[in-house]
mmCIF file with all atom_site columns, C-alpha atoms in Angstrom:
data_model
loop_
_atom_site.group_PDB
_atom_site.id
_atom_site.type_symbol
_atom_site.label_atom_id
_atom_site.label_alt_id
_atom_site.label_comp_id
_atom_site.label_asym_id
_atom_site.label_entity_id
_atom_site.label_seq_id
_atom_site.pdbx_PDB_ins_code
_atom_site.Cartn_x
_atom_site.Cartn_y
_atom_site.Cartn_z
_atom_site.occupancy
_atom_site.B_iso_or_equiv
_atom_site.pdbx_formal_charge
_atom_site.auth_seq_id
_atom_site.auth_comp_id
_atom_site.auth_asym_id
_atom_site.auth_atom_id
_atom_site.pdbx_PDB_model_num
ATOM 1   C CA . UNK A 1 1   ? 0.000   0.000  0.000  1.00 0.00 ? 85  UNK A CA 1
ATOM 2   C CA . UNK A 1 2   ? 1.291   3.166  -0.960 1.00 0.00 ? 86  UNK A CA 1
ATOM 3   C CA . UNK A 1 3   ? 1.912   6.474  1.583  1.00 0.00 ? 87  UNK A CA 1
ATOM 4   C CA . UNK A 1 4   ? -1.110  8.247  0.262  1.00 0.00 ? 88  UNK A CA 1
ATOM 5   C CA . UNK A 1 5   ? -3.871  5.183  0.757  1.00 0.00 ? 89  UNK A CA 1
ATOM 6   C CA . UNK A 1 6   ? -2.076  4.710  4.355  1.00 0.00 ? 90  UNK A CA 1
ATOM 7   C CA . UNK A 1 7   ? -2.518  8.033  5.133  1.00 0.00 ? 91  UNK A CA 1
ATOM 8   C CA . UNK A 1 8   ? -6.213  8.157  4.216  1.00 0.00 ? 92  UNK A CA 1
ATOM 9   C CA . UNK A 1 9   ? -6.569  4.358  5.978  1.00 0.00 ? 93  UNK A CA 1
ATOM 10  C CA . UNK A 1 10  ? -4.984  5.579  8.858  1.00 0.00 ? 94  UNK A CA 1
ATOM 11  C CA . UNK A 1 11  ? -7.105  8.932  9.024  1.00 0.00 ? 95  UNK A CA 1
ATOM 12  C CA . UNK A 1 12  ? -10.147 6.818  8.761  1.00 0.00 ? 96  UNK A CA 1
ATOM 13  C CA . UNK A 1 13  ? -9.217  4.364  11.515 1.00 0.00 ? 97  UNK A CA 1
ATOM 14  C CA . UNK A 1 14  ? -8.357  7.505  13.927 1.00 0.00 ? 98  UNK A CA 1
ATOM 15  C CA . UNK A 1 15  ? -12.036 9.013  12.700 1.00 0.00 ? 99  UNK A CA 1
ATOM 16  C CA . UNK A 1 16  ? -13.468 5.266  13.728 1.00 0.00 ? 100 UNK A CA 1
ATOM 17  C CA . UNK A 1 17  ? -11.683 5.487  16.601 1.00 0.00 ? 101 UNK A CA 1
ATOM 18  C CA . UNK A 1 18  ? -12.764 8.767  17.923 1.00 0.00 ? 102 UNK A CA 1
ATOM 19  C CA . UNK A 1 19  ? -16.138 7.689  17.615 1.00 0.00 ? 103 UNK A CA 1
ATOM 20  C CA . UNK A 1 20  ? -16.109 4.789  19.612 1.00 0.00 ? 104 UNK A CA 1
ATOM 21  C CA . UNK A 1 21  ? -14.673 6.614  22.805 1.00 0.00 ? 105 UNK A CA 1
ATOM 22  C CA . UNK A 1 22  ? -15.930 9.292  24.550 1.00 0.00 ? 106 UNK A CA 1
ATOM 23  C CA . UNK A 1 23  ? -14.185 12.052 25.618 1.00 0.00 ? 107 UNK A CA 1
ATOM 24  C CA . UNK A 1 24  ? -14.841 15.727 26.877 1.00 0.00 ? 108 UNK A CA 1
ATOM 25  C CA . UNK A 1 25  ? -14.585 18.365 24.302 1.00 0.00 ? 109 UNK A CA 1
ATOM 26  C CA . UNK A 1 26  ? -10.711 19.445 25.865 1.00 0.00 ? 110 UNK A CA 1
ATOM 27  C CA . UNK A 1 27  ? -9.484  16.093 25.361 1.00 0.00 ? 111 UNK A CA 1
ATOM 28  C CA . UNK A 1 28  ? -7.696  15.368 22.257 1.00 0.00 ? 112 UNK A CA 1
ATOM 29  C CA . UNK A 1 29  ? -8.579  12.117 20.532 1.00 0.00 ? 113 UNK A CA 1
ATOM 30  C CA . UNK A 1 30  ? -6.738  10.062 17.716 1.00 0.00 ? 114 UNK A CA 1
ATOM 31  C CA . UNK A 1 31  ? -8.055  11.602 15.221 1.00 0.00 ? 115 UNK A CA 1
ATOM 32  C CA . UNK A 1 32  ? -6.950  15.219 16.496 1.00 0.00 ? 116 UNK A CA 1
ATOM 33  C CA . UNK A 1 33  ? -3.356  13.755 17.681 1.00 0.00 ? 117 UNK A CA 1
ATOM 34  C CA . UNK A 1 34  ? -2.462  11.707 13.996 1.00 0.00 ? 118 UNK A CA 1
ATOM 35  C CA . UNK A 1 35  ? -2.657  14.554 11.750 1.00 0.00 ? 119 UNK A CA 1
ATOM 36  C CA . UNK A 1 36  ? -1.227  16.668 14.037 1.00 0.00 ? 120 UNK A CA 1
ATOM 37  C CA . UNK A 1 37  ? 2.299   14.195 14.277 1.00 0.00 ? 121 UNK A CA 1
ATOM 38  C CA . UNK A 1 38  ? 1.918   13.917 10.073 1.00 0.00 ? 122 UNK A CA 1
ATOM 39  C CA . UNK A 1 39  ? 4.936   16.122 10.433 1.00 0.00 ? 123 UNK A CA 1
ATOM 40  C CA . UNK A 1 40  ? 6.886   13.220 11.693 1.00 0.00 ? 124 UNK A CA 1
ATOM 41  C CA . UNK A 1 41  ? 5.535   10.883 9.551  1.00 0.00 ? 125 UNK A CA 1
ATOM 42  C CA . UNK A 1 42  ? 8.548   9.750  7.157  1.00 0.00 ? 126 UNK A CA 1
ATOM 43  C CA . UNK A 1 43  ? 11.626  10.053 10.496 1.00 0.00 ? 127 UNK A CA 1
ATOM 44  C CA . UNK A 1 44  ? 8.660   7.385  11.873 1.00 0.00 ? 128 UNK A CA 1
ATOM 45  C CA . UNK A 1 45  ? 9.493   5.354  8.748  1.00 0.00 ? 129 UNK A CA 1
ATOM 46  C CA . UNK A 1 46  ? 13.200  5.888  8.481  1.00 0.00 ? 130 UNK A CA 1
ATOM 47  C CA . UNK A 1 47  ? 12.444  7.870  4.789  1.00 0.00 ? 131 UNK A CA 1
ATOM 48  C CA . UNK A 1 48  ? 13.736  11.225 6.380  1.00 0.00 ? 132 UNK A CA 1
ATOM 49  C CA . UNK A 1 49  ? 15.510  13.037 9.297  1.00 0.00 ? 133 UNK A CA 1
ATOM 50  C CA . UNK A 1 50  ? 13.659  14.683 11.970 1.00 0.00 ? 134 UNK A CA 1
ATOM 51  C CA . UNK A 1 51  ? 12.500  18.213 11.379 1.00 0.00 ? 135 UNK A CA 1
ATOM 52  C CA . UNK A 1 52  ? 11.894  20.845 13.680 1.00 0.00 ? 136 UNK A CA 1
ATOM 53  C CA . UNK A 1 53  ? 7.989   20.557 12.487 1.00 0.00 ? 137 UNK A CA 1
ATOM 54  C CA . UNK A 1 54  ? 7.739   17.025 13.876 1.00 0.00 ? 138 UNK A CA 1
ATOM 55  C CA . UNK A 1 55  ? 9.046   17.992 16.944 1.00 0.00 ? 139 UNK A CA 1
ATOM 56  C CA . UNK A 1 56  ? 7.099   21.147 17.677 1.00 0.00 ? 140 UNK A CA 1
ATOM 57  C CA . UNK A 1 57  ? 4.013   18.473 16.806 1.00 0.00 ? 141 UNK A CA 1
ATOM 58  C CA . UNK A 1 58  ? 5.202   15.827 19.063 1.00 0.00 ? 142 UNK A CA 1
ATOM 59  C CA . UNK A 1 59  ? 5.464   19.006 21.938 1.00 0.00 ? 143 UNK A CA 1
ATOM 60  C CA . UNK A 1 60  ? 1.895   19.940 21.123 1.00 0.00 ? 144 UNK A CA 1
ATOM 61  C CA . UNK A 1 61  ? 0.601   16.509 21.720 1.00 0.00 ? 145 UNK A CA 1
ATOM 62  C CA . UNK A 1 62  ? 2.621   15.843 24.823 1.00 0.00 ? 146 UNK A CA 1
ATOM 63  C CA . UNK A 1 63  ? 1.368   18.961 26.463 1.00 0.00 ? 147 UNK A CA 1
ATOM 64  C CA . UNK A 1 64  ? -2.314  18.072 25.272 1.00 0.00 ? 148 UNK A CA 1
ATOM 65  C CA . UNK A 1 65  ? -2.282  14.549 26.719 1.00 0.00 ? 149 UNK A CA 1
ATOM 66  C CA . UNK A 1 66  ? -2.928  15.740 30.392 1.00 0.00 ? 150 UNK A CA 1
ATOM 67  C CA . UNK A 1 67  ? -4.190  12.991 31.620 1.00 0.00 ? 151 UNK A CA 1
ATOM 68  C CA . UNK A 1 68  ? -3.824  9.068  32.017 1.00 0.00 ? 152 UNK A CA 1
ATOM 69  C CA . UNK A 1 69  ? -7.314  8.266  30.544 1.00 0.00 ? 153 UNK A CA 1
ATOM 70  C CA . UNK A 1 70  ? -5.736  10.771 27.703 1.00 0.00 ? 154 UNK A CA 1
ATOM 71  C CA . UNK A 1 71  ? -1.913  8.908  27.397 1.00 0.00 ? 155 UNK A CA 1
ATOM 72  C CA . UNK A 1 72  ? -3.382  5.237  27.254 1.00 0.00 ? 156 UNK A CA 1
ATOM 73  C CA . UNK A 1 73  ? -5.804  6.463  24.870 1.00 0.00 ? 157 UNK A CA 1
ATOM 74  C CA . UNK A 1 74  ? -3.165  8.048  22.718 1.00 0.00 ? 158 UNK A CA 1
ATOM 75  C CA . UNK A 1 75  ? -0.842  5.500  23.361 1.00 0.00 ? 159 UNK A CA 1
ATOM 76  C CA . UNK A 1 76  ? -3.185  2.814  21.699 1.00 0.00 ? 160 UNK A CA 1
ATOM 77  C CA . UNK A 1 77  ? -3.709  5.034  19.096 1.00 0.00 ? 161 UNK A CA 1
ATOM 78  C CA . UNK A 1 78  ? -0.303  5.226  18.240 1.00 0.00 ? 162 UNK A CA 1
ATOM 79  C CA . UNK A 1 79  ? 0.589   1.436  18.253 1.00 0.00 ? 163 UNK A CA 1
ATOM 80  C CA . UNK A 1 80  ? -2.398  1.066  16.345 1.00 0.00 ? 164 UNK A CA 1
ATOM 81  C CA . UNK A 1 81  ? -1.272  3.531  13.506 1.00 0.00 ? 165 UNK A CA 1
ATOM 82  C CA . UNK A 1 82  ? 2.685   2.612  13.674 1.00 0.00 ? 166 UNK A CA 1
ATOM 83  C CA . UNK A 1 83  ? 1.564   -1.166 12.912 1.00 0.00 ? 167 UNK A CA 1
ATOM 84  C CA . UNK A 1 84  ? -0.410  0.160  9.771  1.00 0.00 ? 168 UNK A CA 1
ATOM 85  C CA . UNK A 1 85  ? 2.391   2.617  8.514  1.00 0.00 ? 169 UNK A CA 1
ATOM 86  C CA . UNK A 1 86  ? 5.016   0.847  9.597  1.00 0.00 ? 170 UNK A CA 1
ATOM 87  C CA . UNK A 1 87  ? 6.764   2.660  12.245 1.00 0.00 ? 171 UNK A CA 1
ATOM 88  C CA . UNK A 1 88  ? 10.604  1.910  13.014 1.00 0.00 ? 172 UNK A CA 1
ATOM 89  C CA . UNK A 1 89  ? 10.334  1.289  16.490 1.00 0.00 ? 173 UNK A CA 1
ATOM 90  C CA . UNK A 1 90  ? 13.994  2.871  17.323 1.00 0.00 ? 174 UNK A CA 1
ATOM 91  C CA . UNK A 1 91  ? 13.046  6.285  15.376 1.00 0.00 ? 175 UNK A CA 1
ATOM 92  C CA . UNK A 1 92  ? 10.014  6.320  17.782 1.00 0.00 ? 176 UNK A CA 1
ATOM 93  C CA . UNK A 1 93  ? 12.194  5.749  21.052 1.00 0.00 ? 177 UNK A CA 1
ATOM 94  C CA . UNK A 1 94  ? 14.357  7.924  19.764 1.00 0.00 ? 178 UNK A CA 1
ATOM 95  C CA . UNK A 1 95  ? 12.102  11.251 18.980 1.00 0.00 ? 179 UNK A CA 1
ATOM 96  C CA . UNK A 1 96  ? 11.906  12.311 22.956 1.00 0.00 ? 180 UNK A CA 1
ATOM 97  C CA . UNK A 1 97  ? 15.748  12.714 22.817 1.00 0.00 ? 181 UNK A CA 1
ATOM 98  C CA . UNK A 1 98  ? 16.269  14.196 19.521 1.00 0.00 ? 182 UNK A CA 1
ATOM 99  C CA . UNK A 1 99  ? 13.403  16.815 19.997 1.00 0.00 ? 183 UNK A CA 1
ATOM 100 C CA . UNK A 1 100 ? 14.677  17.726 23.510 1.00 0.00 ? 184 UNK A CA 1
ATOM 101 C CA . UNK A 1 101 ? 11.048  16.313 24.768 1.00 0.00 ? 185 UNK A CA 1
ATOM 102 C CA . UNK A 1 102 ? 10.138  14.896 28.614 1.00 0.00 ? 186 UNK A CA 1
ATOM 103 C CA . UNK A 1 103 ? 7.115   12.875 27.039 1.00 0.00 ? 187 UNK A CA 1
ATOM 104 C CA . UNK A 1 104 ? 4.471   12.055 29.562 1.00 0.00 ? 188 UNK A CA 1
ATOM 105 C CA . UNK A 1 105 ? 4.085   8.636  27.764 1.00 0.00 ? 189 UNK A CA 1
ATOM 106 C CA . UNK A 1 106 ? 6.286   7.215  25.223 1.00 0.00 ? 190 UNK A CA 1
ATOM 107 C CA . UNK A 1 107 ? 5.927   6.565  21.900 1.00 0.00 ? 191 UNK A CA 1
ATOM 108 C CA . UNK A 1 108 ? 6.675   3.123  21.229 1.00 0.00 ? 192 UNK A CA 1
ATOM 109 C CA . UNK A 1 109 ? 4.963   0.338  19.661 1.00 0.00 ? 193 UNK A CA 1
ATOM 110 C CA . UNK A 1 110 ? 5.962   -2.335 21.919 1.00 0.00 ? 194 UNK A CA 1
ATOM 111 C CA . UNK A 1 111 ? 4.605   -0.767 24.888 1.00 0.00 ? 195 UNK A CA 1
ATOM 112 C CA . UNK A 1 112 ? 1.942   -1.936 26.834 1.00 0.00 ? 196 UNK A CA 1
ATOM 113 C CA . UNK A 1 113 ? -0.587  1.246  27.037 1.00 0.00 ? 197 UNK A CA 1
ATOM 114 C CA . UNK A 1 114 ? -2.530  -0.085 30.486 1.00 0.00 ? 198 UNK A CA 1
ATOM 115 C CA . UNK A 1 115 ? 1.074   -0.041 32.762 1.00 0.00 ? 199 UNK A CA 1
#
């Protein structure tokens, strides 16, 4: 599957997603979170270096996801997405550290969101 119909799957899944939780109108769901970290879309894949765009994304979202209910959310999210694009899971431990980020969660597809 190309970038393009992965994008548009993905975006779909998040909208899916978004629908089956509920969540008060501050929270941010998938779908608000994805599009916001398309910025960091091909250092996820290993196509690209980082950019100062993904990491003022990756910021945004951090400071966003204020709570737990919010991180494991996210978090799911996330693993859910990097499975379908294909995430490299060492760019993803690595984007706290390169974008000079305290993450309240981390990225990482491995992770188990409910710990």
């Amino acid at each position: 599957m190309n970038m393009g119909r992965r994008f548009v799957f993905v975006m779909a899944f998040c909208l899916l997603l978004s629908r089956l939780s509920s969540s008060q109108s501050d929270d941010i769901s998938c779908s608000q979170a994805i599009p916001l970290l398309f910025p960091c879309r091909l250092y996820l894949i290993g196509s690209a270096d980082i950019s100062s765009d993904c990491c003022v994304a990756v910021n945004t979202v951090n400071q966003l996801a204020n709570t737990t209910e919010i991180r494991r959310n996210l978090c799911a999210c996330f693993k859910s997405v990097a499975n379908i694009i294909g995430v490299v899971p060492e760019k993803s431990r690595q984007l706290p550290q390169l974008c000079n980020i305290s993450l309240s969660f981390p990225i990482d597809p491995s992770l188990d969101c409910n710990s």
